[in-house]
Amino acid sequence: MSNLSVQICITSIRNRGRSGGVIFSGTTDNGDSYVVACNYRLIPEPSVVDKGQIWAVKGAASIREFEANGFRRKETQIQAETAQLMRPSGRNVINWIAECPDCPGIGQVKASKLYKRFGPSLIDHIEQKNIGALTEFISEESAQILCHAFDKHNVANTLLWLDQTGLPRRVGASVVAYFKENAQARIEANPYVLISFEANWVLVDDLARKRLSIEEDAPRRLLSAIEESLYRGLKNGHTCLPVNDVQTRLIKLLGTPQLAKQAMMIGANSAQFRQVDGYYQSTGMYLIESYLANRIHDMVAEGNINGQTSLFAQFGHDLAGVESVINTYERAHDIELSQEQRDAVLTCSGANLSLILGGAGTGKTTVLKAIYEVLETLQPGVAIYQLALAGRAAQRMSEATGRASMTIAGFLLKIELRQIDIGSVIVVDEMSMVDVVLMYRLLRHIPAGIRLILVGDPSQLPPIGPGLVLHALLGVASIAQVELKVVKRQSALSGIPQVAAAIRAHQEPTWTEYLGKPDSGVSFIPCAPERLEETVQRIYRDLGGNGSDFSVQILSITNTNLGGVKNINTALHALFQHEAELIYCYESKFGVVGTTTLEREPMKVGDLVLYTENDYELGLRNGSLGKIIQALPVVKADDPCCVCDFDGAEYKLKTKQMYALKHAYSITVHKSQGSQFRRIIVPIRESRLLDQTLIYTAVTRGIDQVVLVGDVQAALTAIRAPASAARRNITLPMLLRAV
């Protein structure tokens, strides 16, 4: 066995490893043939390797003998110790063009003519996209294809380099998508830019210190440590951090108090960061929250140079007129608004910005419908846009009000600023879950002179993203806001409102005794962790759950681990659907195959499913719950695979839409927000996600009966503790007071 160092042009790919690594064969300029085996450490992502590429490899070579078609054959195999994707150069560029699968129609003859004309500078013409020069010998379309193929080659080279640093592929792909062909140069100049792409600090710092020789006190390293500290805070919902917290985090990242102190000194003079009342904040987040504070101030000021006017001005302060419309509305719909509902209509009908607050079932939708009647009577033709964060919440909003609604993301995508008339009304539901970044995008998207009604329950789940909006506006004297307190939806006899109120007040509820059958109220069944999932399944069957509908719904704290969505869905799917008919789809690589979820669980007729995308073409929202009712024969990619029933309407789903389906015997509490179910089961265990808002949200999803199962002490500890929203560090309240 000997060591070889050669450059090989790949002629075929023998094998791509599922977990990395690749075996390929190719030839040198001299015509020598080799087979090269690269392990997963050398090539973590084998998809970057392709025919026509030139690789410099070094490693131990050995002769391998084998039999093929009745003949004894030999080949030289190199077990690569190093492998580097080379930039095509010299006459190698001819083979690269001719062999590259991304250059169809440009064969050896045309590639040779190009090289004869331009020589070694051919690659420069391709890199610079000099289409005029290249079209001397090939068509303009072929020239464009050639330039695109070279860009792809550069991307592959950069991805390989990033893979070999140990960064996750998703990070590498994001970096290349942003910096394109300049990615490697930008990272070598400052590897800490990777922090902005969610790269792990330890990996990035190791790359910077060991491979790129960056000093431990280099300003770019120290500033990036501050960025990393704030970014980790951002992931936990904080838009800023106390200065002391930043210092503590810096000591952990940089290793010494001296370096942490030096970083703080450099950061104080950097445009990247701001200090606000003892808090440290990135400039980007400061500008977002400052914009929100200023825009909100302008809206409640009732008049500015951009034409913002109040509804009171438009209605001539005619409260009697509003009362008259309310009276007419009550007679027409044979209802009687409570005094707090009537006050809410009066308040919100006459404000540029208003909040409607209240727990689940307190009649917020009834108030909205009355407000719409007032607005359309006193301002005929007014445009009203109904928005919600999640697709299912938007769907329920439509069902409850009888009006079109859409997600905030859909509104930003479909409705242009110029289409929104002055005086239009925008209503945003489930505001407790809207973060500052999305609110910033929404307010930037709408003109001055718009009336905004924000609806939500601050006791429900806070945003997944950073910051708080609804919570920050609570109690601001200049903002019109009303709170609905009387529960209308659940029957008072069910006991759900009383338990929800206790949880909302951080008090221990009085649980209803569980009698092992469909009943009413909120019960808690203690059980050991190892029996949690078994007990949940038993109670599911006790309450009449048979996997055929959503009358009994399990709401899990997490997607994974004990009592999570994945485990329970797997168990109940196996219990109820083991003999059901399998759904088939069409895969480009394998043809017609059985359909599975991302967890590799088969999809079958009768399965309860959750749609996880907003599909406006199909008319399904992220969070839509349904049931597979029929399998369809599949021959090609565009054939429908099955028929699903979503809320009484039938949809035919194709292969690409099947990827958006998950089993839904259990869903997360987050996915349930905006929905109601007759009976609820909630597995409870210790988790960093378990807090008062999550338990409150889960309990208020039930109409008749709620059964919590598991760790009672963990639940009570979470209920008594301050809600996670109260622990978030934000600057919006301070900025609102300052404007």
XYZ file of C-alpha atoms in Angstrom:
739
model
C 0.000 0.000 0.000
C 1.320 3.466 -0.937
C 0.253 7.069 -0.583
C -0.929 8.977 -3.652
C -1.686 12.630 -4.253
C -3.629 13.212 -7.485
C -6.189 15.462 -9.160
C -9.163 13.522 -10.497
C -12.014 14.546 -12.785
C -15.091 12.631 -11.606
C -16.709 10.387 -14.207
C -19.226 8.604 -11.972
C -20.605 8.540 -8.436
C -20.480 5.023 -6.979
C -22.270 5.700 -3.686
C -23.463 8.592 -1.514
C -23.657 7.777 2.191
C -26.898 8.506 4.006
C -24.977 10.039 6.891
C -22.234 11.588 4.786
C -19.302 10.326 2.800
C -19.101 9.433 -0.897
C -17.335 7.000 -3.249
C -16.580 8.236 -6.761
C -14.432 7.223 -9.726
C -12.568 9.399 -12.203
C -9.440 9.988 -14.266
C -6.361 12.173 -14.143
C -5.007 14.318 -17.006
C -2.749 11.369 -17.874
C -5.736 9.029 -18.234
C -5.090 7.051 -15.032
C -8.302 5.800 -13.396
C -8.969 5.734 -9.668
C -11.791 5.027 -7.241
C -11.827 7.389 -4.259
C -13.531 6.726 -0.911
C -14.150 9.817 1.258
C -15.577 9.359 4.753
C -18.267 11.520 6.360
C -15.701 13.734 8.093
C -14.172 14.781 4.774
C -17.511 15.202 2.987
C -20.356 15.559 5.499
C -22.856 16.393 2.746
C -22.367 14.076 -0.266
C -24.814 15.965 -2.504
C -22.108 18.565 -3.234
C -20.127 15.945 -5.180
C -21.035 15.511 -8.862
C -19.751 14.375 -12.242
C -17.314 16.673 -14.005
C -15.884 18.132 -10.786
C -12.127 18.075 -10.226
C -10.948 16.927 -6.809
C -7.462 16.962 -5.324
C -7.218 13.881 -3.118
C -4.481 12.396 -1.012
C -4.461 9.064 0.755
C -3.462 5.420 0.915
C -3.853 3.564 -2.386
C -4.477 -0.156 -2.777
C -5.294 -2.554 -5.609
C -8.761 -4.072 -5.430
C -9.562 -7.179 -7.469
C -13.129 -8.143 -8.333
C -15.182 -10.114 -10.836
C -17.579 -8.433 -13.290
C -19.444 -10.082 -16.155
C -17.303 -13.208 -15.812
C -13.963 -11.362 -15.999
C -11.396 -10.661 -13.284
C -10.757 -6.945 -12.997
C -8.486 -4.638 -10.994
C -8.866 -1.047 -9.898
C -6.826 1.325 -7.764
C -8.752 2.625 -4.770
C -7.657 5.621 -2.689
C -8.837 5.912 0.910
C -8.805 9.709 1.043
C -7.171 11.468 3.971
C -7.753 14.909 2.407
C -10.133 15.941 -0.365
C -10.519 19.390 -1.900
C -12.894 20.503 -4.637
C -10.768 22.403 -7.174
C -11.647 25.420 -9.258
C -11.552 24.371 -12.929
C -8.378 25.701 -14.577
C -6.144 25.100 -17.594
C -7.365 22.469 -20.019
C -9.277 20.848 -17.146
C -12.034 23.344 -17.827
C -12.811 21.489 -21.095
C -13.579 18.265 -19.244
C -15.433 20.140 -16.532
C -17.788 21.735 -19.083
C -18.220 18.553 -21.139
C -18.896 16.318 -18.115
C -20.917 18.720 -15.968
C -24.568 17.542 -15.736
C -25.617 21.182 -15.357
C -24.290 22.055 -18.833
C -26.521 20.057 -21.209
C -25.818 20.585 -24.904
C -22.248 21.836 -24.411
C -20.095 18.867 -25.256
C -16.382 18.226 -25.758
C -16.262 19.904 -29.185
C -17.837 23.206 -28.112
C -15.881 23.249 -24.862
C -12.625 22.701 -26.819
C -13.464 25.578 -29.198
C -14.110 27.880 -26.255
C -10.787 26.953 -24.661
C -8.906 27.306 -27.960
C -10.318 30.827 -28.333
C -9.819 32.096 -24.765
C -7.219 29.775 -23.236
C -6.837 29.900 -19.437
C -8.866 33.143 -19.327
C -12.004 31.190 -20.319
C -12.865 30.594 -16.679
C -12.657 34.364 -16.039
C -15.172 35.039 -18.831
C -17.514 32.469 -17.288
C -17.075 33.815 -13.758
C -17.677 37.401 -14.924
C -20.684 36.287 -17.000
C -19.264 37.755 -20.206
C -22.139 36.442 -22.305
C -21.140 38.461 -25.388
C -17.740 36.754 -25.632
C -19.070 33.258 -24.913
C -21.713 33.480 -27.660
C -19.024 33.384 -30.354
C -19.266 29.591 -30.163
C -22.406 28.741 -28.177
C -25.948 30.120 -28.006
C -26.923 32.786 -25.494
C -29.043 30.217 -23.650
C -26.068 27.827 -23.405
C -23.848 30.687 -22.204
C -26.341 31.496 -19.419
C -26.498 27.807 -18.464
C -22.693 27.622 -18.354
C -22.421 30.670 -16.085
C -25.132 29.311 -13.788
C -23.329 25.952 -13.576
C -20.115 27.697 -12.512
C -22.012 29.640 -9.815
C -23.414 26.337 -8.583
C -19.885 24.881 -8.545
C -18.687 27.779 -6.385
C -21.638 27.295 -4.052
C -20.805 23.588 -3.733
C -17.211 24.479 -2.892
C -18.298 26.915 -0.201
C -20.849 24.493 1.244
C -18.184 21.807 1.434
C -15.832 24.191 3.220
C -18.584 25.145 5.682
C -19.543 21.500 6.218
C -15.954 20.657 7.069
C -15.927 23.339 9.780
C -18.641 21.362 11.568
C -21.448 23.866 10.995
C -24.942 22.397 10.442
C -25.961 22.223 6.795
C -28.949 24.545 7.357
C -26.559 27.256 8.576
C -24.259 26.753 5.599
C -27.176 26.922 3.177
C -28.409 30.181 4.743
C -24.930 31.713 4.607
C -24.462 30.819 0.929
C -27.963 32.027 0.043
C -27.141 35.417 1.601
C -23.515 35.981 0.579
C -23.606 33.805 -2.581
C -20.155 33.365 -4.199
C -18.581 35.725 -1.636
C -19.509 33.504 1.317
C -16.111 31.965 1.990
C -14.272 35.285 1.653
C -16.721 37.028 3.999
C -16.416 34.297 6.617
C -12.634 34.181 6.427
C -12.598 37.971 6.899
C -14.876 37.706 9.950
C -16.122 34.242 10.931
C -18.285 35.763 13.650
C -20.820 36.843 11.008
C -22.020 33.238 11.350
C -23.586 34.163 14.707
C -26.277 36.064 12.788
C -27.221 32.801 11.076
C -27.860 30.959 14.373
C -24.505 29.185 14.312
C -23.252 27.748 17.597
C -20.826 30.115 19.359
C -18.426 27.333 20.391
C -18.079 26.097 16.788
C -17.674 29.601 15.387
C -15.166 30.630 18.032
C -13.204 27.425 17.495
C -13.116 28.102 13.737
C -11.984 31.676 14.330
C -9.323 30.928 16.929
C -7.813 27.672 15.635
C -8.240 27.779 11.865
C -8.215 31.517 11.181
C -5.865 32.578 14.021
C -8.041 35.369 15.431
C -6.711 36.712 18.743
C -8.751 36.274 21.908
C -9.040 40.054 22.416
C -9.766 40.924 18.776
C -12.537 43.574 18.707
C -14.616 41.541 16.234
C -14.536 38.599 18.656
C -15.511 40.737 21.640
C -18.345 42.481 19.781
C -19.613 39.140 18.504
C -19.708 37.811 22.068
C -22.085 40.663 22.957
C -24.147 39.839 19.883
C -24.258 36.186 20.903
C -25.371 37.123 24.439
C -28.211 39.286 23.147
C -29.165 36.753 20.494
C -29.547 33.981 23.057
C -31.749 36.357 25.047
C -33.765 36.994 21.906
C -34.372 33.269 21.524
C -35.981 33.332 24.990
C -38.223 36.270 24.112
C -36.084 39.121 25.481
C -35.548 42.183 23.301
C -32.902 43.484 25.717
C -30.945 42.292 28.738
C -29.874 43.961 31.989
C -26.259 45.099 31.808
C -25.294 42.711 34.637
C -26.775 39.770 32.726
C -24.756 40.684 29.641
C -21.560 40.845 31.709
C -22.255 37.417 33.237
C -22.877 35.890 29.819
C -19.715 37.488 28.427
C -17.551 35.984 31.173
C -18.919 32.556 30.271
C -18.308 33.059 26.530
C -14.929 34.795 26.682
C -13.488 33.023 29.694
C -12.324 35.931 31.869
C -13.855 39.005 33.578
C -11.112 41.131 31.988
C -12.162 40.208 28.447
C -15.840 40.700 29.382
C -15.059 44.187 30.702
C -13.075 44.995 27.567
C -15.984 43.801 25.401
C -18.412 46.060 27.276
C -16.106 49.052 26.753
C -15.843 48.394 23.016
C -19.589 47.742 22.784
C -20.383 51.081 24.455
C -18.771 52.859 21.503
C -20.231 50.601 18.822
C -23.195 51.484 16.607
C -24.315 47.843 16.926
C -25.700 48.266 20.460
C -27.705 50.672 22.632
C -28.104 51.086 26.392
C -31.601 52.000 27.600
C -32.260 52.522 31.326
C -29.736 49.925 32.445
C -30.546 47.481 29.640
C -28.338 46.420 26.768
C -29.988 46.067 23.363
C -29.022 45.513 19.751
C -29.541 48.624 17.639
C -31.831 46.703 15.292
C -34.181 45.684 18.096
C -34.019 49.184 19.603
C -35.109 50.699 16.284
C -37.990 48.201 15.993
C -39.360 48.952 19.468
C -38.771 52.700 19.027
C -40.743 52.672 15.794
C -43.616 50.849 17.513
C -43.642 53.368 20.361
C -43.649 56.379 18.005
C -46.257 54.939 15.651
C -48.564 54.030 18.540
C -48.137 57.523 19.955
C -49.121 59.036 16.604
C -52.199 56.834 16.367
C -53.558 57.786 19.784
C -52.701 61.488 19.337
C -55.868 61.801 17.187
C -54.280 64.016 14.580
C -50.970 64.496 12.836
C -49.464 65.871 9.664
C -50.000 62.573 7.854
C -53.779 62.805 8.125
C -54.521 60.544 11.100
C -57.977 61.458 12.383
C -60.086 59.981 15.107
C -63.391 58.256 14.664
C -64.894 60.715 17.117
C -63.972 63.513 14.707
C -65.501 61.614 11.803
C -68.658 60.777 13.744
C -68.949 64.256 15.226
C -68.606 62.866 18.739
C -72.093 61.418 18.264
C -72.237 58.886 21.089
C -76.022 58.946 20.882
C -75.729 57.832 17.264
C -73.531 54.915 18.308
C -76.031 53.960 21.032
C -78.817 54.039 18.468
C -76.950 51.660 16.151
C -76.281 49.285 19.065
C -79.981 49.253 19.949
C -80.940 48.499 16.352
C -78.304 45.733 16.208
C -79.676 44.104 19.380
C -83.251 44.117 18.051
C -82.176 42.750 14.652
C -80.254 39.836 16.178
C -82.526 39.265 19.172
C -79.700 39.648 21.661
C -78.908 41.934 24.574
C -75.363 43.094 25.105
C -74.153 43.203 28.683
C -73.133 46.577 30.043
C -69.438 45.723 29.716
C -69.969 44.622 26.103
C -71.892 47.832 25.347
C -69.105 49.892 26.947
C -66.580 48.042 24.794
C -68.474 48.905 21.594
C -68.758 52.569 22.614
C -65.080 52.792 23.530
C -63.623 51.012 20.525
C -65.948 52.595 17.962
C -64.495 55.992 18.736
C -60.757 55.371 18.942
C -57.934 55.167 16.441
C -56.237 52.479 18.510
C -58.082 50.307 21.001
C -57.699 47.043 22.895
C -60.429 44.490 23.567
C -59.203 42.250 26.370
C -60.831 39.235 27.915
C -60.520 35.586 28.714
C -61.803 32.748 26.565
C -65.549 32.837 25.999
C -66.154 36.375 27.331
C -67.888 37.549 24.163
C -65.097 39.337 22.316
C -66.515 38.184 18.959
C -69.990 39.488 19.873
C -68.459 42.881 20.625
C -66.571 42.881 17.321
C -69.742 42.157 15.340
C -71.508 45.055 17.061
C -68.533 47.360 16.373
C -68.653 46.402 12.691
C -72.347 47.313 12.604
C -71.566 50.726 14.101
C -68.675 51.403 11.725
C -70.551 50.378 8.591
C -73.647 52.358 9.596
C -71.809 55.566 10.452
C -69.136 55.207 7.781
C -70.764 53.398 4.798
C -68.322 51.452 2.636
C -65.602 51.296 5.280
C -63.068 48.517 4.612
C -62.608 46.095 7.512
C -59.679 43.667 7.545
C -59.746 40.765 10.017
C -56.335 39.306 10.848
C -54.939 36.627 13.155
C -51.489 35.181 13.731
C -52.269 31.529 12.967
C -54.218 30.090 10.078
C -56.668 28.188 12.274
C -57.361 31.289 14.390
C -58.095 33.243 11.200
C -60.406 30.467 10.052
C -62.304 30.480 13.363
C -62.523 34.270 13.201
C -64.213 33.966 9.797
C -66.624 31.337 11.085
C -67.523 33.395 14.159
C -68.064 36.735 12.400
C -69.181 35.563 8.954
C -66.519 37.765 7.377
C -63.344 37.034 5.459
C -60.162 36.909 7.500
C -56.548 36.090 6.839
C -53.282 35.588 8.652
C -51.071 38.608 9.254
C -48.499 37.004 6.949
C -51.152 36.617 4.239
C -52.180 40.270 4.648
C -48.582 41.432 4.269
C -48.176 39.269 1.182
C -51.477 39.929 -0.590
C -52.629 43.426 0.355
C -50.406 46.275 -0.841
C -50.164 49.552 1.057
C -51.701 51.491 -1.847
C -54.789 49.263 -1.672
C -55.572 50.255 1.934
C -57.835 53.313 2.067
C -57.550 55.976 4.756
C -60.214 55.263 7.359
C -60.014 51.481 6.946
C -60.245 49.328 10.060
C -57.782 46.544 10.854
C -58.720 44.057 13.575
C -56.032 41.699 14.905
C -57.145 38.710 16.991
C -55.021 36.525 19.307
C -52.747 39.530 19.918
C -51.078 37.942 22.939
C -49.005 35.827 20.520
C -47.903 38.646 18.173
C -44.227 39.545 18.652
C -42.586 42.926 18.091
C -41.002 41.978 14.765
C -44.332 40.981 13.214
C -46.062 44.031 14.696
C -43.323 46.222 13.241
C -43.875 44.678 9.800
C -47.637 45.191 10.102
C -47.419 48.848 11.132
C -44.847 49.566 8.407
C -47.278 48.049 5.922
C -50.315 50.216 6.726
C -50.714 53.961 6.093
C -51.534 56.681 8.610
C -55.251 57.218 9.104
C -55.981 53.549 9.817
C -58.034 52.466 12.837
C -56.545 49.496 14.675
C -58.433 47.186 17.076
C -56.271 44.677 18.936
C -58.087 41.720 20.492
C -56.604 39.233 22.902
C -56.161 37.701 26.309
C -52.884 38.593 28.049
C -53.235 35.452 30.192
C -52.895 33.209 27.151
C -49.645 32.133 25.533
C -47.100 34.881 24.818
C -45.352 35.197 21.443
C -42.933 32.516 20.341
C -40.822 35.313 18.868
C -39.179 38.200 20.761
C -40.840 40.892 22.810
C -44.401 41.623 23.852
C -46.939 43.953 22.253
C -50.340 43.407 23.863
C -48.832 43.080 27.331
C -46.796 46.273 26.839
C -49.917 48.270 25.943
C -51.920 47.177 28.991
C -52.709 50.060 31.299
C -51.260 52.760 29.024
C -53.597 55.620 29.886
C -53.707 57.136 26.402
C -54.820 53.894 24.739
C -58.534 53.061 24.757
C -58.934 49.600 26.264
C -61.726 47.529 27.736
C -61.741 44.183 29.506
C -64.571 41.653 29.253
C -64.811 39.551 32.394
C -68.074 37.588 32.245
C -67.630 34.183 30.563
C -70.326 33.454 27.971
C -69.030 30.446 26.054
C -68.576 27.694 28.632
C -71.481 26.944 30.905
C -70.857 28.235 34.413
C -72.110 24.844 35.612
C -69.239 23.114 33.817
C -66.789 24.582 36.303
C -64.319 25.528 33.553
C -64.714 29.335 34.027
C -64.044 29.075 37.772
C -60.914 26.956 37.305
C -59.696 29.215 34.483
C -60.212 32.277 36.686
C -58.197 30.703 39.501
C -55.345 29.808 37.143
C -55.460 33.329 35.681
C -55.079 34.680 39.225
C -52.153 32.286 39.949
C -54.240 30.442 42.548
C -54.720 26.726 43.136
C -58.009 25.674 41.501
C -60.639 23.440 43.026
C -60.645 20.347 40.821
C -63.742 18.340 39.966
C -63.714 14.647 40.899
C -63.038 12.466 37.866
C -65.720 9.779 37.542
C -64.262 7.878 34.619
C -66.885 8.916 32.068
C -67.982 11.913 30.006
C -68.901 14.596 32.535
C -68.201 18.287 33.116
C -65.626 20.367 34.947
C -61.858 20.287 35.278
C -60.291 17.233 36.916
C -56.704 16.339 37.735
C -55.581 12.696 37.781
C -52.144 12.266 39.402
C -49.891 9.579 38.000
C -46.205 8.695 37.870
C -44.215 9.809 34.799
C -43.714 6.252 33.578
C -47.506 5.767 33.466
C -48.360 9.147 31.912
C -48.928 8.062 28.320
C -50.700 4.846 29.314
C -53.067 6.833 31.564
C -53.759 9.452 28.880
C -54.747 6.707 26.426
C -57.051 5.087 28.999
C -58.820 8.378 29.750
C -59.118 9.089 26.034
C -61.114 5.881 25.673
C -63.055 6.565 28.916
C -64.330 9.846 27.478
C -65.446 8.228 24.232
C -62.366 8.930 22.145
C -62.049 6.356 19.371
C -59.796 8.139 16.870
C -62.705 9.005 14.586
C -63.273 12.707 15.392
C -62.107 15.644 17.526
C -64.810 15.476 20.201
C -62.059 14.359 22.585
C -58.747 16.105 21.969
C -55.358 15.636 23.613
C -53.290 18.813 24.022
C -49.602 18.206 24.736
C -47.039 20.596 26.176
C -44.305 19.566 23.731
C -43.900 17.851 20.383
C -41.361 15.327 21.663
C -40.472 13.393 24.820
C -42.816 11.964 27.439
C -46.465 12.873 26.853
C -45.518 14.748 23.702
C -47.420 14.934 20.434
C -45.159 12.466 18.650
C -45.436 9.648 21.212
C -49.187 9.928 21.681
C -49.915 10.188 17.963
C -47.795 7.113 17.296
C -49.616 5.115 19.966
C -53.164 6.142 19.009
C -52.515 5.772 15.277
C -51.303 2.206 15.919
C -54.291 1.499 18.166
C -57.043 2.730 15.870
C -55.615 2.514 12.334
C -53.430 -0.606 12.259
C -55.720 -2.364 9.747
C -56.776 0.724 7.754
C -56.003 1.290 4.071
C -52.624 2.912 3.353
C -52.393 6.177 1.371
C -49.943 6.203 -1.546
C -48.083 9.127 -3.106
C -45.597 9.609 -5.944
C -41.894 10.167 -5.213
C -39.665 11.299 -8.099
C -36.890 8.881 -7.076
C -38.924 5.810 -6.175
C -42.261 6.141 -7.957
C -45.449 5.156 -6.114
C -44.751 4.607 -2.400
C -46.668 4.541 0.870
C -47.146 7.969 2.450
C -45.637 8.618 5.870
C -45.363 11.546 8.256
C -41.998 13.135 9.068
C -41.911 10.700 12.010
C -42.128 7.825 9.478
C -45.621 6.872 10.617
C -47.876 5.691 7.761
C -50.853 7.792 6.669
C -54.055 5.749 6.427
C -57.738 6.173 5.690
C -59.450 7.294 8.899
C -56.433 9.140 10.316
C -57.065 12.433 12.111
C -54.692 15.010 10.615
C -53.374 18.532 11.037
C -52.496 20.699 8.031
C -49.289 22.620 8.770
C -49.120 25.201 5.963
C -51.169 28.165 4.766
C -52.268 26.933 1.338
C -54.279 29.788 -0.164
C -54.693 27.999 -3.491
C -56.258 24.991 -1.811
C -58.006 27.069 0.841
C -56.472 25.347 3.878
C -54.820 27.118 6.799
C -51.927 26.176 9.039
C -53.656 24.451 11.949
C -56.683 23.131 10.049
C -57.870 19.842 11.562
C -59.337 17.119 9.391
C -59.706 13.442 8.620
C -58.568 11.267 5.710
C -61.754 9.712 4.334
C -60.652 8.065 1.072
C -57.524 6.757 -0.654
C -57.128 7.517 -4.368
C -55.103 5.622 -7.000
C -51.776 7.302 -7.810
C -49.810 6.883 -11.037
C -47.953 10.192 -11.477
C -46.843 13.186 -9.407
C -49.916 15.343 -10.095
C -52.434 12.663 -9.168
C -54.448 13.308 -5.979
C -53.514 10.838 -3.235
C -56.503 11.021 -0.951
C -59.645 12.886 0.036
C -59.632 14.719 3.378
C -62.524 16.269 5.238
C -61.649 19.609 6.854
C -64.544 21.193 8.748
C -67.157 19.534 6.558
C -65.517 20.388 3.212
C -63.724 17.776 1.119
C -60.257 18.385 -0.348
C -58.192 16.246 -2.708
C -54.529 16.361 -1.666
C -51.622 15.721 -4.028
C -48.200 14.390 -3.086
C -46.679 17.808 -2.331
C -49.625 18.619 -0.055
C -49.303 15.325 1.808
C -45.994 16.647 3.203
C -48.028 19.270 5.100
C -50.028 16.634 7.015
C -49.325 15.391 10.529
C -51.328 13.077 12.741
C -53.601 15.008 15.099
C -54.822 12.671 17.821
C -52.677 14.993 19.919
C -51.631 18.550 19.031
C -49.618 21.104 20.997
C -51.349 23.689 23.150
C -49.821 26.334 20.872
C -51.541 24.795 17.839
C -54.853 24.716 19.709
C -55.013 28.458 20.365
C -58.105 29.868 18.691
C -59.908 26.499 18.790
C -62.489 24.844 21.041
C -63.105 21.158 21.769
C -65.903 19.463 23.674
C -63.506 17.470 25.885
C -59.798 18.040 26.523
C -57.034 15.851 27.978
C -53.735 17.523 28.954
C -50.636 15.448 29.887
C -48.663 17.352 32.550
C -44.985 16.810 33.318
C -42.052 18.950 34.373
C -40.828 21.028 31.443
C -39.285 24.437 30.893
C -42.310 25.142 28.662
C -44.836 24.440 31.417
C -46.131 27.708 32.820
C -49.354 29.367 33.928
C -50.255 30.722 30.476
C -49.896 27.286 28.874
C -52.129 25.589 31.463
C -54.666 28.429 31.275
C -54.746 28.271 27.470
C -55.187 24.495 27.510
C -58.020 24.580 30.068
C -59.907 27.313 28.195
C -59.907 25.254 24.982
C -62.465 22.920 26.604
C -66.212 23.504 26.390
C -67.595 20.818 28.730
C -64.788 18.823 30.313
C -61.036 19.070 30.868
C -58.878 16.334 32.393
C -55.276 17.073 33.361
C -53.085 14.019 33.891
C -49.682 13.635 35.527
C -47.593 15.742 37.891
C -49.894 17.818 40.128
C -47.013 19.553 41.900
C -45.432 20.614 38.610
C -48.769 22.098 37.535
C -49.290 23.989 40.807
C -45.737 25.326 40.771
C -46.284 26.619 37.227
C -49.676 28.146 38.095
C -48.333 30.013 41.138
C -45.194 31.297 39.416
C -45.163 34.521 37.392
C -46.065 33.900 33.768
C -43.176 33.615 31.332
C -44.310 36.857 29.674
C -43.738 38.713 32.955
C -40.123 37.529 32.956
C -39.314 38.917 29.511
C -37.006 41.916 29.313
C -38.431 44.470 26.878
C -37.973 48.210 26.289
C -41.311 48.997 24.599
C -43.054 50.146 27.845
C -40.124 52.478 28.635
C -40.108 53.833 25.090
C -43.878 54.389 25.189
C -43.487 56.483 28.329
C -40.702 58.478 26.710
C -42.601 59.623 23.583
